[in-house]
Tab-separated table of C-alpha atoms in Angstrom:
chain	number	residue	atom	x	y	z
C	1	UNK	CA	-18.977	-2.830	-3.527
C	2	UNK	CA	-16.763	-5.525	-5.010
C	3	UNK	CA	-16.170	-5.014	-8.727
C	4	UNK	CA	-14.160	-6.592	-11.537
C	5	UNK	CA	-13.979	-3.482	-13.762
C	6	UNK	CA	-14.922	0.169	-13.437
C	7	UNK	CA	-15.098	2.897	-16.089
C	8	UNK	CA	-13.971	6.454	-15.430
C	9	UNK	CA	-17.560	7.765	-15.690
C	10	UNK	CA	-18.905	5.176	-13.213
C	11	UNK	CA	-15.958	5.759	-10.878
C	12	UNK	CA	-16.670	9.491	-10.611
C	13	UNK	CA	-20.464	9.227	-10.512
C	14	UNK	CA	-20.911	6.256	-8.188
C	15	UNK	CA	-17.793	6.310	-5.998
C	16	UNK	CA	-15.567	9.395	-6.118
C	17	UNK	CA	-18.220	12.107	-5.825
C	18	UNK	CA	-20.256	10.448	-3.053
C	19	UNK	CA	-17.073	9.241	-1.283
C	20	UNK	CA	-18.142	5.617	-1.507
C	21	UNK	CA	-15.459	2.903	-1.170
C	22	UNK	CA	-15.097	-0.071	-3.496
C	23	UNK	CA	-12.778	-2.957	-4.283
C	24	UNK	CA	-11.721	-4.144	-7.726
C	25	UNK	CA	-10.834	-7.835	-7.425
C	26	UNK	CA	-8.139	-9.630	-9.411
C	27	UNK	CA	-6.912	-6.361	-10.859
C	28	UNK	CA	-3.156	-6.903	-10.476
C	29	UNK	CA	-1.421	-9.290	-12.889
C	30	UNK	CA	0.093	-12.562	-11.658
C	31	UNK	CA	3.529	-11.307	-12.692
C	32	UNK	CA	3.100	-8.181	-10.582
C	33	UNK	CA	1.843	-10.239	-7.625
C	34	UNK	CA	4.888	-12.513	-7.935
C	35	UNK	CA	7.071	-9.437	-7.556
C	36	UNK	CA	5.953	-9.125	-3.944
C	37	UNK	CA	6.472	-12.704	-2.762
C	38	UNK	CA	8.905	-13.423	0.063
C	39	UNK	CA	10.989	-15.586	-2.289
C	40	UNK	CA	11.462	-12.684	-4.668
C	41	UNK	CA	12.400	-10.245	-1.894
C	42	UNK	CA	14.758	-12.785	-0.362
C	43	UNK	CA	16.631	-12.979	-3.673
C	44	UNK	CA	16.827	-9.195	-4.138
C	45	UNK	CA	20.143	-7.784	-2.993
C	46	UNK	CA	19.029	-4.224	-2.228
C	47	UNK	CA	15.876	-5.211	-0.353
C	48	UNK	CA	16.978	-8.494	1.203
C	49	UNK	CA	14.251	-9.491	3.643
C	50	UNK	CA	16.845	-10.440	6.277
C	51	UNK	CA	18.817	-7.200	6.078
C	52	UNK	CA	18.489	-4.235	6.239
C	53	UNK	CA	16.377	-3.722	9.266
C	54	UNK	CA	13.561	-1.222	9.509
C	55	UNK	CA	12.039	1.021	12.152
C	56	UNK	CA	8.883	-0.752	13.318
C	57	UNK	CA	5.896	0.026	15.463
C	58	UNK	CA	2.496	-1.291	16.556
C	59	UNK	CA	0.993	0.678	13.630
C	60	UNK	CA	2.504	2.205	10.510
C	61	UNK	CA	2.720	5.656	12.094
C	62	UNK	CA	2.732	5.265	15.896
C	63	UNK	CA	3.332	8.946	16.622
C	64	UNK	CA	-0.036	9.867	15.060
C	65	UNK	CA	-1.831	7.971	17.810
C	66	UNK	CA	0.542	8.821	20.679
C	67	UNK	CA	2.262	5.435	20.544
C	68	UNK	CA	5.974	4.619	20.480
C	69	UNK	CA	8.129	2.893	17.892
C	70	UNK	CA	9.936	-0.253	18.979
C	71	UNK	CA	13.415	0.580	20.325
C	72	UNK	CA	14.968	-2.101	18.081
C	73	UNK	CA	14.755	-2.364	14.314
C	74	UNK	CA	13.592	-5.565	12.583
C	75	UNK	CA	13.981	-7.248	9.226
C	76	UNK	CA	11.013	-8.042	6.990
C	77	UNK	CA	11.332	-11.699	8.034
C	78	UNK	CA	11.147	-10.759	11.705
C	79	UNK	CA	8.125	-8.508	11.189
C	80	UNK	CA	6.251	-11.065	9.102
C	81	UNK	CA	7.037	-13.897	11.520
C	82	UNK	CA	5.517	-11.841	14.368
C	83	UNK	CA	8.744	-11.307	16.303
C	84	UNK	CA	7.793	-9.361	19.385
C	85	UNK	CA	9.209	-6.044	20.416
C	86	UNK	CA	10.566	-6.371	23.972
C	87	UNK	CA	8.643	-3.353	25.242
C	88	UNK	CA	5.390	-4.298	23.457
C	89	UNK	CA	4.859	-8.039	23.955
C	90	UNK	CA	1.923	-9.587	22.114
C	91	UNK	CA	1.558	-6.697	19.660
C	92	UNK	CA	2.399	-7.338	15.971
C	93	UNK	CA	4.839	-4.868	14.434
C	94	UNK	CA	4.414	-3.060	11.107
C	95	UNK	CA	6.547	-0.976	8.736
C	96	UNK	CA	5.599	1.903	6.448
C	97	UNK	CA	8.108	2.666	3.703
C	98	UNK	CA	7.925	5.638	1.339
C	99	UNK	CA	9.769	4.533	-1.805
C	100	UNK	CA	11.471	7.091	-3.992
C	101	UNK	CA	11.383	7.225	-7.779
C	102	UNK	CA	14.674	5.284	-7.887
C	103	UNK	CA	13.046	2.411	-5.956
C	104	UNK	CA	10.305	1.803	-8.536
C	105	UNK	CA	12.533	-0.337	-10.767
C	106	UNK	CA	13.215	-2.622	-7.819
C	107	UNK	CA	9.596	-2.732	-6.668
C	108	UNK	CA	8.125	-3.253	-10.132
C	109	UNK	CA	10.925	-4.710	-12.303
C	110	UNK	CA	8.400	-6.067	-14.812
C	111	UNK	CA	7.616	-2.510	-15.924
C	112	UNK	CA	9.852	0.207	-17.266
C	113	UNK	CA	9.030	3.831	-16.570
C	114	UNK	CA	5.522	4.777	-17.611
C	115	UNK	CA	4.477	1.132	-18.200
C	116	UNK	CA	3.660	0.908	-14.478
C	117	UNK	CA	0.838	3.358	-15.067
C	118	UNK	CA	-0.280	1.924	-18.378
C	119	UNK	CA	-0.144	-1.829	-17.678
C	120	UNK	CA	0.348	-2.317	-13.948
C	121	UNK	CA	-2.031	-2.357	-11.022
C	122	UNK	CA	-1.822	1.435	-10.929
C	123	UNK	CA	-3.263	1.838	-14.446
C	124	UNK	CA	-6.634	3.110	-13.218
C	125	UNK	CA	-4.961	6.175	-11.720
C	126	UNK	CA	-4.048	7.448	-15.162
C	127	UNK	CA	-7.437	6.540	-16.628
C	128	UNK	CA	-9.347	8.232	-13.816
C	129	UNK	CA	-7.125	11.181	-12.892
C	130	UNK	CA	-5.053	12.028	-15.979
C	131	UNK	CA	-1.431	11.440	-16.881
C	132	UNK	CA	1.142	10.542	-14.287
C	133	UNK	CA	2.737	13.947	-14.803
C	134	UNK	CA	-0.592	15.565	-13.864
C	135	UNK	CA	-0.840	13.746	-10.534
C	136	UNK	CA	2.807	12.974	-9.709
C	137	UNK	CA	3.179	15.661	-7.029
C	138	UNK	CA	-0.098	14.618	-5.403
C	139	UNK	CA	0.913	10.991	-4.895
C	140	UNK	CA	2.129	9.614	-1.593
C	141	UNK	CA	3.663	6.228	-2.445
C	142	UNK	CA	3.725	3.902	0.534
C	143	UNK	CA	4.610	0.247	0.957
C	144	UNK	CA	3.455	-1.445	4.153
C	145	UNK	CA	4.393	-4.831	5.496
C	146	UNK	CA	3.574	-6.636	8.685
C	147	UNK	CA	2.693	-9.984	10.157
C	148	UNK	CA	-0.658	-11.485	11.015
C	149	UNK	CA	-2.798	-9.134	13.075
C	150	UNK	CA	-0.849	-6.005	12.171
C	151	UNK	CA	-2.560	-3.010	10.673
C	152	UNK	CA	-3.538	0.609	10.865
C	153	UNK	CA	-5.428	2.270	13.658
C	154	UNK	CA	-8.835	3.729	12.910
C	155	UNK	CA	-8.231	6.747	10.653
C	156	UNK	CA	-9.594	8.742	7.764
C	157	UNK	CA	-8.163	10.256	4.619
C	158	UNK	CA	-9.220	11.523	1.236
C	159	UNK	CA	-9.326	9.305	-1.835
C	160	UNK	CA	-6.782	6.490	-1.730
C	161	UNK	CA	-5.742	3.832	-4.216
C	162	UNK	CA	-4.401	0.620	-2.664
C	163	UNK	CA	-3.002	-2.526	-4.246
C	164	UNK	CA	-2.878	-5.574	-1.984
C	165	UNK	CA	-0.103	-7.836	-3.248
C	166	UNK	CA	0.115	-10.407	-0.484
C	167	UNK	CA	-2.025	-11.542	2.420
C	168	UNK	CA	-5.468	-10.334	3.339
C	169	UNK	CA	-6.826	-6.998	4.410
C	170	UNK	CA	-9.843	-6.452	6.603
C	171	UNK	CA	-11.548	-3.101	6.097
C	172	UNK	CA	-13.748	-1.403	8.647
C	173	UNK	CA	-15.406	1.506	6.911
C	174	UNK	CA	-17.753	4.063	8.428
C	175	UNK	CA	-19.546	7.077	6.971
C	176	UNK	CA	-17.453	10.301	6.991
C	177	UNK	CA	-19.452	11.566	9.981
C	178	UNK	CA	-17.635	8.991	12.151
C	179	UNK	CA	-14.081	9.538	10.913
C	180	UNK	CA	-11.277	8.722	13.352
C	181	UNK	CA	-9.394	12.031	13.555
């Protein structure tokens, strides 16, 4: 389902309990979206999109599907411009980054501390699951970036909350009976 708003009661009844996926469109503010543009990252000293370089692979976690990482690291610019890995020609590379608490100010400079959970694109987590303190140890923060055609292999997981800040995402969803691994 594609929604524009969702109450806590409807979330649990219609989506969480039956394990049914949904999308809330236009949920992230324009200011928050602007925080993830290439221009913004190119002007950020700590996360300059030209340097540092990152470990890349044909998927976010190649070892989970018996694949290899590229032997050379790449910058965000190289990944997003579809630079090829010498040993994997024709395959777009991707990066998965697990930011730490100290990185949040750089990722979401428009919010300070708890504002991210009260005003940002993550605000539904607090509404649906309780305070940030209640769920903090259960969260697995991940930031992914990749060029056209990059993406995850077929997989399954429990409930997930994703914000798409840039680009498009194509979902292929199956009933739990057909989960990947």
